[in-house]
mmCIF file of C-alpha atoms (C1' of nucleotides) in Angstrom:
data_model
loop_
_atom_site.group_PDB
_atom_site.id
_atom_site.type_symbol
_atom_site.label_atom_id
_atom_site.label_comp_id
_atom_site.label_asym_id
_atom_site.label_seq_id
_atom_site.Cartn_x
_atom_site.Cartn_y
_atom_site.Cartn_z
ATOM 1 C CA MET I 1 -0.250 0.067 -0.171
ATOM 2 C CA ALA I 2 1.038 3.287 -0.633
ATOM 3 C CA PRO I 3 2.591 5.161 2.490
ATOM 4 C CA GLU I 4 1.276 8.425 1.394
ATOM 5 C CA PRO I 5 -2.327 8.526 2.127
ATOM 6 C CA THR I 6 -3.920 9.805 -1.584
ATOM 7 C CA TYR I 7 -6.979 11.978 -1.619
ATOM 8 C CA TYR I 8 -9.552 9.502 -1.961
ATOM 9 C CA GLU I 9 -8.221 7.850 1.655
ATOM 10 C CA ASN I 10 -9.698 11.412 2.767
ATOM 11 C CA VAL I 11 -12.778 11.026 1.662
ATOM 12 C CA TYR I 12 -12.809 7.095 2.910
ATOM 13 C CA ASP I 13 -12.264 9.241 6.649
ATOM 14 C CA VAL I 14 -14.708 11.436 6.420
ATOM 15 C CA VAL I 15 -17.249 8.617 5.021
ATOM 16 C CA ARG I 16 -16.909 6.103 7.564
ATOM 17 C CA LEU I 17 -17.642 9.665 10.412
ATOM 18 C CA ILE I 18 -21.232 9.412 8.744
ATOM 19 C CA PRO I 19 -23.557 8.397 11.634
ATOM 20 C CA PRO I 20 -25.618 5.814 10.366
ATOM 21 C CA GLY I 21 -29.412 6.566 9.887
ATOM 22 C CA ARG I 22 -27.999 9.163 8.108
ATOM 23 C CA VAL I 23 -27.071 10.704 4.832
ATOM 24 C CA THR I 24 -25.139 12.910 2.946
ATOM 25 C CA ASN I 25 -23.884 13.949 -0.655
ATOM 26 C CA TYR I 26 -20.569 14.682 -2.669
ATOM 27 C CA GLY I 27 -20.449 18.389 -2.601
ATOM 28 C CA ALA I 28 -20.560 18.297 1.464
ATOM 29 C CA ILE I 29 -17.309 15.794 1.222
ATOM 30 C CA ALA I 30 -15.690 17.978 -1.221
ATOM 31 C CA ASP I 31 -16.421 21.415 0.298
ATOM 32 C CA PHE I 32 -15.191 19.999 4.113
ATOM 33 C CA LEU I 33 -12.163 18.470 2.210
ATOM 34 C CA ALA I 34 -11.838 22.227 0.875
ATOM 35 C CA LEU I 35 -9.634 19.676 -2.040
ATOM 36 C CA GLY I 36 -11.176 18.556 -5.845
ATOM 37 C CA SER I 37 -14.487 18.504 -5.918
ATOM 38 C CA ALA I 38 -17.784 17.037 -5.967
ATOM 39 C CA ARG I 39 -16.829 13.984 -8.886
ATOM 40 C CA MET I 40 -13.578 12.999 -6.785
ATOM 41 C CA VAL I 41 -15.388 12.023 -3.751
ATOM 42 C CA GLY I 42 -18.088 10.276 -6.219
ATOM 43 C CA TRP I 43 -14.807 8.755 -8.265
ATOM 44 C CA ALA I 44 -13.084 7.780 -4.562
ATOM 45 C CA LEU I 45 -15.984 5.964 -3.185
ATOM 46 C CA ASN I 46 -16.303 3.934 -6.379
ATOM 47 C CA GLN I 47 -12.462 2.413 -5.077
ATOM 48 C CA ALA I 48 -13.513 2.675 -1.842
ATOM 49 C CA ILE I 49 -16.281 -0.642 -2.544
ATOM 50 C CA HIS I 50 -12.669 -2.020 -3.543
ATOM 51 C CA THR I 51 -11.493 -1.927 -0.243
ATOM 52 C CA GLY I 52 -15.448 -2.731 1.083
ATOM 53 C CA ASP I 53 -14.543 -1.089 4.175
ATOM 54 C CA VAL I 54 -16.687 2.422 3.812
ATOM 55 C CA PRO I 55 -19.952 3.198 3.887
ATOM 56 C CA ALA I 56 -20.584 3.677 0.623
ATOM 57 C CA HIS I 57 -24.286 3.961 0.552
ATOM 58 C CA ARG I 58 -24.464 6.925 3.074
ATOM 59 C CA VAL I 59 -22.975 8.938 -0.019
ATOM 60 C CA VAL I 60 -26.120 10.206 -2.005
ATOM 61 C CA ASN I 61 -26.312 13.455 -4.835
ATOM 62 C CA ARG I 62 -27.582 16.825 -3.985
ATOM 63 C CA LYS I 63 -30.851 14.789 -5.624
ATOM 64 C CA GLY I 64 -31.052 12.316 -2.738
ATOM 65 C CA GLU I 65 -30.415 9.722 -5.816
ATOM 66 C CA LEU I 66 -29.049 6.492 -5.501
ATOM 67 C CA SER I 67 -26.896 7.738 -8.039
ATOM 68 C CA GLY I 68 -24.051 5.127 -7.299
ATOM 69 C CA ARG I 69 -26.431 1.511 -6.717
ATOM 70 C CA THR I 70 -24.759 0.596 -9.449
ATOM 71 C CA HIS I 71 -21.701 0.530 -8.644
ATOM 72 C CA PHE I 72 -22.878 -2.005 -5.694
ATOM 73 C CA ALA I 73 -23.034 -5.855 -6.205
ATOM 74 C CA THR I 74 -26.175 -5.285 -6.752
ATOM 75 C CA PRO I 75 -28.427 -2.461 -7.944
ATOM 76 C CA THR I 76 -30.831 -3.059 -5.018
ATOM 77 C CA ARG I 77 -28.130 -3.618 -2.616
ATOM 78 C CA MET I 78 -27.422 -0.034 -1.946
ATOM 79 C CA GLN I 79 -31.123 0.550 -0.959
ATOM 80 C CA GLU I 80 -31.628 -2.418 0.552
ATOM 81 C CA LEU I 81 -28.372 -0.631 3.120
ATOM 82 C CA LEU I 82 -30.498 2.379 3.620
ATOM 83 C CA GLU I 83 -33.720 1.117 4.243
ATOM 84 C CA ALA I 84 -31.901 -1.741 6.547
ATOM 85 C CA GLU I 85 -31.004 2.204 8.635
ATOM 86 C CA GLY I 86 -33.887 3.443 8.869
ATOM 87 C CA MET I 87 -34.509 5.355 5.722
ATOM 88 C CA VAL I 88 -37.132 5.655 3.227
ATOM 89 C CA VAL I 89 -36.299 4.868 -0.629
ATOM 90 C CA LYS I 90 -38.895 5.491 -3.229
ATOM 91 C CA ASP I 91 -37.735 5.149 -6.680
ATOM 92 C CA ASP I 92 -34.066 5.292 -5.952
ATOM 93 C CA THR I 93 -34.453 8.678 -3.885
ATOM 94 C CA VAL I 94 -34.061 8.775 -0.013
ATOM 95 C CA VAL I 95 -37.673 10.617 1.117
ATOM 96 C CA ASP I 96 -37.364 13.427 2.939
ATOM 97 C CA PHE I 97 -33.366 13.210 1.961
ATOM 98 C CA ASP I 98 -33.468 16.741 3.338
ATOM 99 C CA ARG I 99 -34.118 15.558 6.876
ATOM 100 C CA TYR I 100 -31.698 12.478 7.036
ATOM 101 C CA PHE I 101 -29.262 15.097 5.572
ATOM 102 C CA TRP I 102 -25.827 14.575 7.622
ATOM 103 C CA SER I 103 -22.897 16.990 6.643
ATOM 104 C CA PRO I 104 -19.591 16.928 7.715
ATOM 105 C CA THR I 105 -19.418 20.557 9.074
ATOM 106 C CA ALA I 106 -21.301 19.250 11.963
ATOM 107 C CA LEU I 107 -17.829 17.748 13.250
ATOM 108 C CA LEU I 108 -16.448 21.226 13.448
ATOM 109 C CA GLU I 109 -19.005 22.515 16.389
ATOM 110 C "C1'" DT M 1 2.731 14.628 -21.494
ATOM 111 C "C1'" DC M 2 -1.710 15.054 -23.247
ATOM 112 C "C1'" DA M 3 -6.633 14.128 -23.417
ATOM 113 C "C1'" DC M 4 -10.052 11.803 -21.606
ATOM 114 C "C1'" DT M 5 -12.838 10.009 -18.015
ATOM 115 C "C1'" DG M 6 -15.972 10.280 -14.214
ATOM 116 C "C1'" DA M 7 -20.938 7.372 -8.557
ATOM 117 C "C1'" DC M 8 -21.801 15.573 -8.800
ATOM 118 C "C1'" DA M 9 -22.676 20.194 -8.208
ATOM 119 C "C1'" DA M 10 -24.976 25.343 -9.391
ATOM 120 C "C1'" DG M 11 -27.002 28.929 -12.549
ATOM 121 C "C1'" DG M 12 -29.439 29.984 -16.316
ATOM 122 C "C1'" DG M 13 -33.178 29.240 -20.433
ATOM 123 C "C1'" DA C 1 -40.511 23.148 -12.710
ATOM 124 C "C1'" DC C 2 -37.801 20.608 -15.800
ATOM 125 C "C1'" DC C 3 -33.650 20.262 -19.535
ATOM 126 C "C1'" DC C 4 -29.053 21.316 -20.800
ATOM 127 C "C1'" DT C 5 -24.474 23.400 -20.234
ATOM 128 C "C1'" DT C 6 -20.427 24.544 -17.919
ATOM 129 C "C1'" DG C 7 -17.175 23.476 -14.132
ATOM 130 C "C1'" DC C 8 -14.932 20.857 -11.058
ATOM 131 C "C1'" DC C 9 -9.483 17.868 -10.534
ATOM 132 C "C1'" DA C 10 -7.128 13.515 -9.791
ATOM 133 C "C1'" DG C 11 -6.421 8.648 -12.056
ATOM 134 C "C1'" DT C 12 -5.451 6.516 -15.737
ATOM 135 C "C1'" DG C 13 -3.912 5.517 -20.285
#
DNA sequence: TCACTGACAAGGG
DNA sequence: ACCCTTGCCAGTG
């Protein structure tokens, strides 16, 4: 493994801090890291699945849609994981996303 | 080294 | 309110 932490390892660290039953979006993580952009986060999470040690299902896009579900083992896996944490997913979108939204900036408070 | 890609976000029409 | 365009920047080939 590379001794030097890469950009996406920082993303992993933030994603692991997302409380169960909560979700966040790509922009919030990018803004918290103040590095790269929302696209980098999504791309980093794609690698995170490969490690299998990051709750990537708690990260959705700004619309609350499960945009990354196709990258999971099965397209429905992401929805199942979110529902298992008490959230409701309708039409590949988190219902009341606004209510379940959590921002990493909360760590600063 | 250059060009293209990508689990997005925000603004404008 | 919806659709399209632009900006974003690390990685990979």
